[in-house]
CSV table of C-alpha atoms in Angstrom, one decimal:
chain,number,residue,atom,x,y,z
A,1,MET,CA,106.3,89.8,-158.7
A,2,LYS,CA,103.3,88.0,-157.3
A,3,LYS,CA,102.0,85.2,-159.5
A,4,ILE,CA,98.7,83.4,-159.3
A,5,LEU,CA,98.4,79.7,-158.4
A,6,SER,CA,95.7,78.2,-160.6
A,7,PHE,CA,94.1,74.7,-160.6
A,8,VAL,CA,93.1,74.2,-164.2
A,9,LEU,CA,90.7,71.5,-165.0
A,10,ALA,CA,91.3,70.0,-168.5
A,11,ALA,CA,87.7,69.0,-168.9
A,12,VAL,CA,86.1,70.8,-166.0
A,13,ALA,CA,85.1,67.5,-164.3
A,14,ILE,CA,86.4,64.8,-162.0
A,15,VAL,CA,84.7,61.7,-160.8
A,16,PHE,CA,85.7,60.3,-157.5
A,17,THR,CA,84.6,56.8,-156.4
A,18,ALA,CA,85.8,54.1,-154.1
A,19,CYS,CA,88.2,53.1,-156.8
A,20,SER,CA,91.2,55.3,-157.6
A,21,ASN,CA,90.7,58.1,-160.1
A,22,ASP,CA,93.9,60.0,-160.5
A,23,GLU,CA,94.1,63.8,-160.5
A,24,ASN,CA,97.4,65.1,-162.0
A,25,ILE,CA,98.7,68.4,-160.8
A,26,GLU,CA,101.3,70.4,-162.7
A,27,THR,CA,103.3,73.4,-161.4
A,28,SER,CA,104.9,76.3,-163.2
A,29,ASP,CA,108.7,76.6,-163.1
A,30,ASN,CA,108.9,79.2,-160.4
A,31,GLY,CA,111.8,80.0,-158.2
A,32,GLN,CA,112.1,78.5,-154.8
A,33,ASN,CA,109.6,80.1,-152.3
A,34,ASN,CA,108.1,82.4,-155.0
A,35,LYS,CA,104.3,82.6,-154.9
A,36,GLY,CA,102.4,81.2,-157.9
A,37,MET,CA,101.9,77.7,-159.2
A,38,VAL,CA,99.7,76.3,-162.0
A,39,LEU,CA,98.0,72.9,-161.4
A,40,VAL,CA,96.5,71.0,-164.3
A,41,ALA,CA,94.0,68.2,-163.6
A,42,THR,CA,93.4,65.3,-166.0
A,43,VAL,CA,89.9,63.7,-166.0
A,44,SER,CA,89.4,60.0,-166.1
A,45,GLN,CA,85.6,60.2,-166.4
A,46,GLN,CA,82.9,62.9,-166.6
A,47,ASP,CA,79.5,62.9,-165.0
A,48,SER,CA,77.0,65.2,-163.5
A,49,ARG,CA,77.5,67.1,-160.2
A,50,ALA,CA,76.3,64.2,-158.0
A,51,ALA,CA,74.8,61.3,-159.9
A,52,ILE,CA,73.4,57.9,-159.0
A,53,ASP,CA,71.2,55.2,-160.4
A,54,ALA,CA,67.8,56.4,-159.4
A,55,ASN,CA,66.5,52.8,-158.9
A,56,ALA,CA,69.4,50.9,-157.4
A,57,THR,CA,69.7,50.7,-153.7
A,58,PHE,CA,73.5,50.6,-153.7
A,59,GLY,CA,76.2,51.9,-156.1
A,60,THR,CA,78.9,54.4,-156.9
A,61,TRP,CA,78.3,58.1,-156.2
A,62,ASN,CA,79.7,60.1,-159.1
A,63,PHE,CA,81.0,63.6,-158.5
A,64,THR,CA,82.4,66.6,-160.4
A,65,PHE,CA,83.7,70.0,-159.3
A,66,THR,CA,81.7,73.1,-159.9
A,67,ASP,CA,82.3,76.8,-159.6
A,68,ASN,CA,83.2,78.1,-156.1
A,69,ASP,CA,84.3,74.7,-154.9
A,70,ASN,CA,87.4,74.8,-152.8
A,71,VAL,CA,90.4,72.5,-152.8
A,72,VAL,CA,92.8,72.9,-149.8
A,73,VAL,CA,96.4,72.1,-150.3
A,74,GLY,CA,99.3,71.8,-147.8
A,75,ASN,CA,102.6,70.0,-147.2
A,76,ASN,CA,104.6,68.6,-144.4
A,77,ASN,CA,107.0,71.6,-144.3
A,78,ILE,CA,104.4,74.1,-143.4
A,79,ASP,CA,101.6,74.3,-140.8
A,80,ASN,CA,99.1,76.2,-142.9
A,81,TYR,CA,97.1,75.3,-146.0
A,82,TYR,CA,96.4,77.0,-149.3
A,83,THR,CA,92.9,77.3,-150.6
A,84,PHE,CA,92.1,77.1,-154.3
A,85,THR,CA,88.6,78.4,-155.5
A,86,LYS,CA,87.2,77.2,-158.8
A,87,SER,CA,86.0,79.9,-161.2
A,88,GLY,CA,85.4,78.9,-164.8
A,89,GLU,CA,88.0,76.3,-165.7
A,90,THR,CA,90.5,77.1,-163.0
A,91,PHE,CA,91.1,76.8,-159.3
A,92,SER,CA,93.0,79.9,-158.1
A,93,SER,CA,95.1,80.9,-155.1
A,94,THR,CA,97.3,84.0,-154.8
A,95,GLU,CA,99.1,82.7,-151.7
A,96,ALA,CA,100.4,79.2,-152.5
A,97,LYS,CA,104.1,78.8,-153.1
A,98,VAL,CA,106.7,76.1,-153.6
A,99,THR,CA,108.9,74.9,-150.8
A,100,SER,CA,112.7,75.3,-150.3
A,101,SER,CA,113.1,71.5,-149.7
A,102,ALA,CA,111.2,68.5,-150.9
A,103,ALA,CA,107.9,67.9,-149.1
A,104,ASP,CA,104.9,65.6,-149.3
A,105,TRP,CA,101.9,67.5,-150.6
A,106,TYR,CA,98.3,66.8,-149.4
A,107,ALA,CA,95.0,68.0,-151.0
A,108,TYR,CA,91.6,68.1,-149.3
A,109,TYR,CA,88.1,68.8,-150.5
A,110,PRO,CA,86.0,70.8,-149.5
A,111,ALA,CA,87.9,71.8,-146.4
A,112,THR,CA,90.1,70.5,-143.6
A,113,ASP,CA,87.2,70.8,-141.1
A,114,ILE,CA,83.7,69.5,-142.3
A,115,ASN,CA,80.5,70.0,-140.3
A,116,LEU,CA,78.2,67.0,-140.9
A,117,THR,CA,75.4,68.2,-138.7
A,118,ASN,CA,72.0,69.4,-139.9
A,119,GLN,CA,72.6,68.7,-143.6
A,120,GLU,CA,70.0,69.9,-146.1
A,121,GLY,CA,69.5,66.5,-147.7
A,122,THR,CA,69.8,67.5,-151.4
A,123,THR,CA,72.2,66.1,-153.9
A,124,GLU,CA,73.7,69.6,-154.2
A,125,SER,CA,74.3,69.9,-150.4
A,126,ALA,CA,75.8,66.4,-150.4
A,127,ALA,CA,78.2,67.3,-153.1
A,128,LYS,CA,79.4,70.3,-151.1
A,129,LEU,CA,80.3,67.9,-148.2
A,130,TYR,CA,81.7,65.0,-150.2
A,131,ALA,CA,85.1,64.7,-148.6
A,132,LEU,CA,88.1,63.9,-150.8
A,133,ALA,CA,91.8,63.6,-150.0
A,134,GLY,CA,95.1,62.7,-151.6
A,135,LYS,CA,98.8,63.1,-151.6
A,136,THR,CA,101.8,63.2,-153.9
A,137,THR,CA,103.4,59.9,-154.6
A,138,GLU,CA,106.9,61.2,-153.7
A,139,ALA,CA,108.3,64.3,-152.0
A,140,THR,CA,108.8,67.4,-154.1
A,141,THR,CA,109.3,71.1,-153.8
A,142,GLY,CA,106.7,71.7,-156.4
A,143,SER,CA,109.0,73.8,-158.5
A,144,THR,CA,109.5,71.2,-161.2
A,145,PRO,CA,106.3,70.3,-163.0
A,146,PRO,CA,104.2,68.3,-162.9
A,147,LEU,CA,103.1,68.0,-159.3
A,148,LYS,CA,100.8,65.0,-159.2
A,149,ILE,CA,98.1,64.2,-156.6
A,150,SER,CA,95.5,61.5,-156.8
A,151,MET,CA,92.4,62.3,-154.6
A,152,TYR,CA,90.0,59.7,-153.3
A,153,ALA,CA,86.6,59.7,-151.6
A,154,LYS,CA,86.7,59.5,-147.8
A,155,VAL,CA,82.9,59.4,-147.1
A,156,ALA,CA,79.8,57.5,-148.2
A,157,VAL,CA,76.3,58.8,-149.0
A,158,LEU,CA,73.2,57.6,-147.3
A,159,ARG,CA,70.1,58.0,-149.4
A,160,ILE,CA,67.4,58.4,-146.7
A,161,VAL,CA,63.9,57.5,-147.7
A,162,LYS,CA,61.3,59.1,-145.5
A,163,VAL,CA,58.5,56.6,-146.0
A,164,ASP,CA,55.5,58.6,-145.0
A,165,ASN,CA,54.2,62.0,-144.2
A,166,TYR,CA,53.7,61.3,-140.5
A,167,GLY,CA,56.7,59.5,-139.0
A,168,PRO,CA,59.7,61.2,-137.5
A,169,CYS,CA,62.9,61.8,-139.4
A,170,ASP,CA,65.7,62.8,-137.1
A,171,ILE,CA,68.8,61.0,-138.2
A,172,TYR,CA,71.9,60.7,-136.1
A,173,LEU,CA,75.0,58.5,-136.1
A,174,LYS,CA,76.9,56.8,-133.3
A,175,THR,CA,80.5,55.5,-133.3
A,176,VAL,CA,81.5,52.2,-131.8
A,177,ASP,CA,82.2,53.9,-128.5
A,178,GLY,CA,78.7,55.3,-128.3
A,179,LYS,CA,79.5,58.9,-129.2
A,180,TYR,CA,77.7,61.0,-131.8
A,181,VAL,CA,79.2,61.9,-135.2
A,182,SER,CA,79.4,65.6,-135.7
A,183,GLY,CA,82.0,66.1,-138.5
A,184,LEU,CA,85.4,65.3,-140.0
A,185,LYS,CA,88.8,66.8,-139.5
A,186,ALA,CA,91.7,66.4,-141.9
A,187,LYS,CA,94.6,64.4,-140.7
A,188,LYS,CA,97.7,66.6,-140.7
A,189,ASN,CA,100.3,65.2,-143.2
A,190,ASP,CA,97.9,62.3,-144.0
A,191,ALA,CA,95.5,61.9,-146.9
A,192,GLY,CA,92.5,61.3,-144.8
A,193,TYR,CA,90.0,62.5,-142.2
A,194,ASP,CA,89.3,61.7,-138.6
A,195,VAL,CA,85.7,61.5,-137.3
A,196,VAL,CA,84.8,64.3,-135.0
A,197,GLU,CA,82.7,63.1,-132.1
A,198,SER,CA,80.3,64.8,-129.7
A,199,ASP,CA,79.3,63.7,-126.2
A,200,THR,CA,75.9,65.2,-126.7
A,201,LYS,CA,73.3,64.3,-129.3
A,202,VAL,CA,73.7,66.0,-132.7
A,203,SER,CA,71.7,65.1,-135.8
A,204,VAL,CA,73.1,64.8,-139.3
A,205,PHE,CA,69.7,65.3,-140.9
A,206,HIS,CA,66.2,66.3,-139.7
A,207,LYS,CA,62.8,66.7,-141.3
A,208,ASP,CA,59.5,67.5,-139.6
A,209,SER,CA,57.2,64.6,-139.1
A,210,ASN,CA,54.2,66.2,-140.8
A,211,GLY,CA,54.7,66.0,-144.6
A,212,ASN,CA,58.1,65.7,-146.2
A,213,ALA,CA,57.9,62.1,-147.4
A,214,GLY,CA,60.6,61.8,-150.0
A,215,ILE,CA,64.3,61.0,-150.7
A,216,TYR,CA,67.2,62.8,-149.1
A,217,TYR,CA,71.0,62.5,-149.3
A,218,VAL,CA,73.3,62.6,-146.3
A,219,ILE,CA,77.1,62.4,-146.1
A,220,VAL,CA,78.5,60.1,-143.5
A,221,PRO,CA,82.0,58.8,-142.6
A,222,ALA,CA,83.3,55.8,-144.4
A,223,GLY,CA,85.7,53.1,-143.2
A,224,VAL,CA,84.6,53.2,-139.6
A,225,LYS,CA,81.8,51.3,-137.8
A,226,ILE,CA,78.7,53.4,-137.3
A,227,SER,CA,75.1,52.9,-136.2
A,228,VAL,CA,72.3,54.9,-137.8
A,229,TYR,CA,69.3,56.0,-135.7
A,230,ASN,CA,66.0,57.8,-136.2
A,231,THR,CA,64.8,60.0,-133.3
A,232,ASN,CA,66.0,57.7,-130.4
A,233,ASP,CA,68.2,54.7,-129.6
A,234,GLU,CA,65.2,52.3,-129.7
A,235,ASN,CA,64.7,53.1,-133.3
A,236,ARG,CA,67.9,51.9,-134.9
A,237,ILE,CA,67.9,51.7,-138.7
A,238,LYS,CA,71.2,50.0,-139.3
A,239,THR,CA,74.6,49.2,-137.9
A,240,THR,CA,77.5,48.7,-140.3
A,241,LYS,CA,80.1,45.9,-140.0
A,242,ALA,CA,83.4,46.7,-138.4
A,243,ALA,CA,84.9,47.9,-141.7
A,244,GLY,CA,82.2,50.5,-142.1
A,245,LEU,CA,80.7,51.8,-145.3
A,246,THR,CA,82.8,51.8,-148.5
A,247,ALA,CA,84.0,55.3,-149.5
A,248,GLY,CA,82.6,56.6,-152.7
A,249,LYS,CA,79.4,54.5,-152.5
A,250,TYR,CA,75.8,55.3,-151.7
A,251,TYR,CA,73.4,53.2,-149.6
A,252,THR,CA,69.6,53.4,-149.4
A,253,LEU,CA,68.0,53.4,-145.9
A,254,THR,CA,64.3,53.8,-145.1
A,255,THR,CA,63.1,55.6,-142.0
A,256,GLY,CA,60.8,52.7,-141.4
A,257,PRO,CA,60.1,49.3,-142.8
A,258,THR,CA,58.3,49.0,-146.2
A,259,THR,CA,57.2,45.4,-145.5
A,260,GLY,CA,56.0,43.7,-142.3
A,261,THR,CA,53.3,41.8,-140.6
A,262,GLU,CA,50.2,42.8,-138.5
A,263,THR,CA,47.5,40.9,-136.7
A,264,ALA,CA,44.0,40.6,-138.2
A,265,THR,CA,41.2,39.9,-135.7
A,266,LEU,CA,38.4,37.8,-137.4
A,267,ALA,CA,34.7,37.9,-136.7
A,268,ASN,CA,34.9,34.7,-134.6
A,269,GLY,CA,37.5,36.2,-132.4
A,270,THR,CA,40.4,34.3,-133.8
A,271,THR,CA,43.5,36.2,-135.0
A,272,GLU,CA,45.7,35.8,-138.0
A,273,THR,CA,49.1,37.2,-138.9
A,274,VAL,CA,48.9,39.0,-142.3
A,275,LYS,CA,51.8,40.4,-144.3
A,276,TRP,CA,51.7,44.0,-145.5
A,277,VAL,CA,53.6,45.9,-148.2
A,278,GLN,CA,54.1,49.6,-149.0
A,279,LEU,CA,54.5,50.2,-152.8
A,280,TRP,CA,55.5,53.8,-153.0
A,281,ILE,CA,56.8,56.6,-150.7
A,282,GLY,CA,53.9,58.1,-148.7
A,283,GLY,CA,51.6,55.3,-149.9
A,284,PRO,CA,49.3,53.0,-147.9
A,285,ARG,CA,50.5,49.7,-146.5
A,286,PHE,CA,48.5,47.0,-148.4
A,287,ALA,CA,47.7,43.6,-147.1
A,288,THR,CA,49.2,41.0,-149.4
A,289,LYS,CA,45.8,39.2,-149.7
A,290,ASN,CA,42.1,40.0,-149.8
A,291,ILE,CA,39.6,39.5,-147.0
A,292,ALA,CA,38.3,35.9,-147.7
A,293,ASP,CA,34.8,36.7,-148.8
A,294,PRO,CA,33.4,39.6,-150.9
A,295,MET,CA,31.2,42.0,-149.1
A,296,THR,CA,28.9,45.0,-149.6
A,297,TRP,CA,30.1,48.5,-149.6
A,298,ASN,CA,28.5,49.2,-146.3
A,299,ASP,CA,30.4,46.4,-144.7
A,300,ALA,CA,33.6,47.4,-146.4
A,301,ALA,CA,33.3,51.0,-145.2
A,302,LYS,CA,33.1,49.9,-141.5
A,303,THR,CA,36.0,51.0,-139.3
A,304,GLY,CA,37.5,50.2,-135.9
A,305,LYS,CA,36.4,47.0,-134.2
A,306,ASP,CA,33.5,46.7,-136.6
A,307,PHE,CA,35.8,46.2,-139.6
A,308,ALA,CA,36.1,42.6,-140.8
A,309,TRP,CA,39.7,42.3,-139.7
A,310,GLY,CA,39.4,44.5,-136.6
A,311,GLU,CA,40.7,48.0,-135.8
A,312,LYS,CA,44.2,47.6,-137.1
A,313,TRP,CA,43.0,47.5,-140.7
A,314,ARG,CA,40.5,49.3,-143.0
A,315,THR,CA,39.4,49.6,-146.6
A,316,PRO,CA,41.4,52.1,-148.6
A,317,SER,CA,39.7,55.4,-149.6
A,318,LYS,CA,40.0,56.8,-153.0
A,319,ALA,CA,42.3,59.5,-151.5
A,320,ASP,CA,44.7,56.8,-150.2
A,321,LEU,CA,45.0,55.6,-153.9
A,322,GLU,CA,45.6,59.0,-155.4
A,323,LEU,CA,48.6,57.7,-157.4
A,324,LEU,CA,46.4,55.1,-159.1
A,325,GLU,CA,44.0,57.9,-160.1
A,326,LYS,CA,47.0,59.7,-161.8
A,327,ILE,CA,47.7,56.5,-163.8
A,328,GLN,CA,44.0,56.3,-164.7
A,329,HIS,CA,44.2,59.7,-166.3
A,330,ASP,CA,47.5,58.9,-168.1
A,331,TYR,CA,45.6,56.9,-170.7
A,332,GLU,CA,48.5,56.3,-173.0
A,333,VAL,CA,50.5,54.5,-170.4
A,334,TRP,CA,48.0,51.7,-169.9
A,335,TYR,CA,45.4,51.4,-172.6
A,336,GLU,CA,45.9,48.2,-174.7
A,337,LYS,CA,49.3,47.6,-173.1
A,338,THR,CA,50.5,44.2,-171.8
A,339,GLU,CA,52.4,46.0,-169.0
A,340,ILE,CA,51.9,49.4,-167.2
A,341,LYS,CA,55.2,51.0,-166.6
A,342,GLY,CA,56.0,54.7,-166.1
A,343,ALA,CA,58.9,56.7,-164.6
A,344,ASN,CA,56.7,57.8,-161.7
A,345,TYR,CA,54.4,54.8,-161.3
A,346,PRO,CA,54.4,51.3,-159.9
A,347,THR,CA,54.7,48.5,-162.5
A,348,PHE,CA,51.5,46.5,-163.3
A,349,THR,CA,52.2,43.1,-164.9
A,350,LEU,CA,49.6,40.6,-166.1
A,351,LYS,CA,50.5,37.1,-164.8
A,352,THR,CA,49.1,33.9,-166.2
A,353,ASP,CA,49.6,30.6,-164.4
A,354,PRO,CA,48.2,27.5,-166.2
A,355,ASN,CA,48.4,25.6,-163.0
A,356,LYS,CA,45.9,27.8,-161.2
A,357,GLU,CA,42.3,28.7,-161.8
A,358,TYR,CA,42.9,32.4,-161.9
A,359,ASN,CA,45.2,35.0,-163.4
A,360,LEU,CA,47.0,37.7,-161.5
A,361,VAL,CA,48.0,41.4,-161.7
A,362,GLN,CA,51.4,41.9,-160.0
A,363,ILE,CA,51.9,45.5,-158.7
A,364,THR,CA,55.6,46.3,-158.0
A,365,GLY,CA,57.0,49.4,-156.3
A,366,TYR,CA,59.3,51.7,-158.4
A,367,GLN,CA,61.3,53.8,-155.9
A,368,PRO,CA,64.5,53.0,-154.0
A,369,GLY,CA,63.6,50.8,-151.0
A,370,TYR,CA,60.4,49.7,-152.9
A,371,ASN,CA,61.8,48.0,-156.0
A,372,ASN,CA,61.3,44.5,-154.6
A,373,ASN,CA,57.9,45.1,-153.0
A,374,SER,CA,54.9,43.5,-154.7
A,375,ILE,CA,51.2,42.6,-154.2
A,376,PHE,CA,48.9,40.5,-156.4
A,377,LEU,CA,45.3,41.2,-157.4
A,378,TYR,CA,43.2,38.1,-158.3
A,379,ASN,CA,40.8,38.0,-161.1
A,380,ILE,CA,37.0,37.4,-161.4
A,381,ILE,CA,35.8,36.2,-164.8
A,382,SER,CA,33.0,38.5,-166.1
A,383,LYS,CA,30.0,37.4,-168.1
A,384,GLU,CA,31.8,38.7,-171.1
A,385,GLY,CA,34.8,36.5,-170.4
A,386,ASN,CA,37.1,39.3,-169.3
A,387,ASN,CA,39.4,39.1,-166.3
A,388,ASN,CA,38.4,41.7,-163.7
A,389,TYR,CA,40.8,42.6,-160.9
A,390,THR,CA,38.8,44.7,-158.4
A,391,PHE,CA,38.3,45.8,-154.9
A,392,TRP,CA,36.1,48.2,-153.0
A,393,THR,CA,37.2,51.6,-151.8
A,394,SER,CA,35.6,53.2,-148.7
A,395,THR,CA,34.7,56.3,-150.7
A,396,GLU,CA,31.0,56.9,-151.4
A,397,SER,CA,30.0,57.7,-155.0
A,398,PRO,CA,28.2,61.0,-155.9
A,399,PHE,CA,25.5,58.7,-157.4
A,400,GLU,CA,22.9,57.7,-154.9
A,401,GLY,CA,23.3,54.2,-153.5
A,402,LYS,CA,26.7,53.6,-155.1
A,403,GLY,CA,30.3,53.4,-154.1
A,404,TYR,CA,33.7,53.6,-155.8
A,405,GLU,CA,35.4,50.4,-156.9
A,406,PHE,CA,38.9,50.2,-158.1
A,407,GLN,CA,39.1,48.0,-161.2
A,408,ILE,CA,41.5,46.6,-163.8
A,409,ILE,CA,39.9,44.8,-166.7
A,410,GLU,CA,42.0,42.6,-168.9
A,411,ASN,CA,40.9,41.7,-172.4
A,412,GLU,CA,42.8,39.0,-174.3
A,413,GLY,CA,46.1,39.7,-172.5
A,414,PHE,CA,45.8,43.6,-172.7
A,415,PHE,CA,44.7,46.2,-170.2
A,416,GLY,CA,41.3,47.4,-171.4
A,417,SER,CA,40.2,49.4,-168.3
A,418,PHE,CA,42.1,50.9,-165.4
A,419,GLY,CA,40.8,53.1,-162.5
A,420,PHE,CA,37.9,54.0,-160.3
A,421,ASP,CA,34.3,53.1,-161.2
A,422,PRO,CA,31.7,55.2,-159.3
A,423,LEU,CA,28.7,53.2,-160.5
A,424,LYS,CA,28.9,50.1,-158.3
A,425,TRP,CA,25.8,49.5,-156.2
A,426,LYS,CA,26.6,49.4,-152.5
A,427,THR,CA,24.7,46.1,-152.3
A,428,ASN,CA,27.1,44.4,-154.7
A,429,LYS,CA,29.5,42.0,-153.0
A,430,ILE,CA,33.0,42.9,-154.1
A,431,LEU,CA,36.4,41.8,-152.8
A,432,VAL,CA,38.3,44.0,-150.3
A,433,ARG,CA,42.0,44.6,-150.1
A,434,PRO,CA,42.6,46.1,-146.7
A,435,ILE,CA,45.4,48.6,-145.7
A,436,LEU,CA,46.9,49.2,-142.3
A,437,ASN,CA,45.0,51.7,-140.2
A,438,THR,CA,48.1,53.6,-139.1
A,439,ASN,CA,49.9,56.7,-140.2
A,440,THR,CA,53.5,55.5,-139.6
A,441,ILE,CA,55.5,52.4,-138.6
A,442,LEU,CA,59.0,52.7,-137.2
A,443,TRP,CA,61.8,50.0,-137.3
A,444,SER,CA,61.2,49.5,-133.6
A,445,ASN,CA,57.6,48.5,-134.3
A,446,GLN,CA,58.7,45.5,-136.4
A,447,TYR,CA,60.9,42.6,-135.5
A,448,VAL,CA,63.3,43.0,-138.4
A,449,ASP,CA,67.0,42.1,-138.4
A,450,LYS,CA,69.0,45.3,-138.9
């Protein structure tokens, strides 16, 4: 009589990390070579399908099985594999059977052959490619329960941050011998995978240049040295050490730098190197300091070679600062607060330094790849005694003769005003915080150690 081989999950969840998380498998007491075995998995931890710390740049990728996942099981006495498909609380196979002599049993998820090219970039698609493998601790026919197998992660996860809506995002990997990574193939009678290589270029992930700024997740081999590129060999993002990435971990990589330097050309023809910082995905690249002297709106709105710092810089428009306008309308997050902090906003912190003649507002990025990026706005004391942190935008106000100013007003250590003021006369002299006049910057454009 045909029996059904079932993989029953005690708690319908398993977490696999770079550390060992045992998966215990138990068989039914069937006769030798009869089809039908029952495997029971114990769970050391539970988590969501594919979970990470949203803010950390490095950490453990937590994983659980879900319906329709496949676990492939074989042993060293046979050439083929048995596939178990999860439905509800069980993984089932009608073909698996015990062996006539003791064998080493091997388990693989999601398959013995894994195609890593052209991944979708979602956490769901990453979970479907998250390679796991394990073997029994000793040889067994599988007829005497329990059959125990511990499975371990064999890959790492790259969290790819596409930093803007204009730059390329065509991610490919090369091995130490210069070939392209295309997939993984299970090692026969070994609890692991070999890297499948291609002589011609293949990409593991691609997004069109226009739009698509955001965060994506890509499965890559662990334990082997790889180099990560974007679009071409000149634009290398990162090369691992000889030991490769750690299995079961995730790593954050940006398609381009989020900090750097650029030359400012001053009115007298001299040049100055100015640091810049990007604070959020798709956002402008701010200079870390103001132009030295306040200026009128007409001067601030100049572009190209006529701008105070030359053609590589410009004054931000109100549209460039759309995220700040969202904060302005989220009144509860900032009014009479000592710090502005929201799940989807940069952090604004009031800084007082008794050794200086001015206070500061520190603005810090909030997304992976941006958490350590900050700029500072300097205050101007108003006639009322408030600290004003302001700069011109290049956007003209609907009111005649006026322009938009971005302003933060601090009153006795609290935020009293935040946002865009359309009532500033163009003839007023106000500070300017330039942004880079470019749509994208690649790693090859910056001299950064990778």
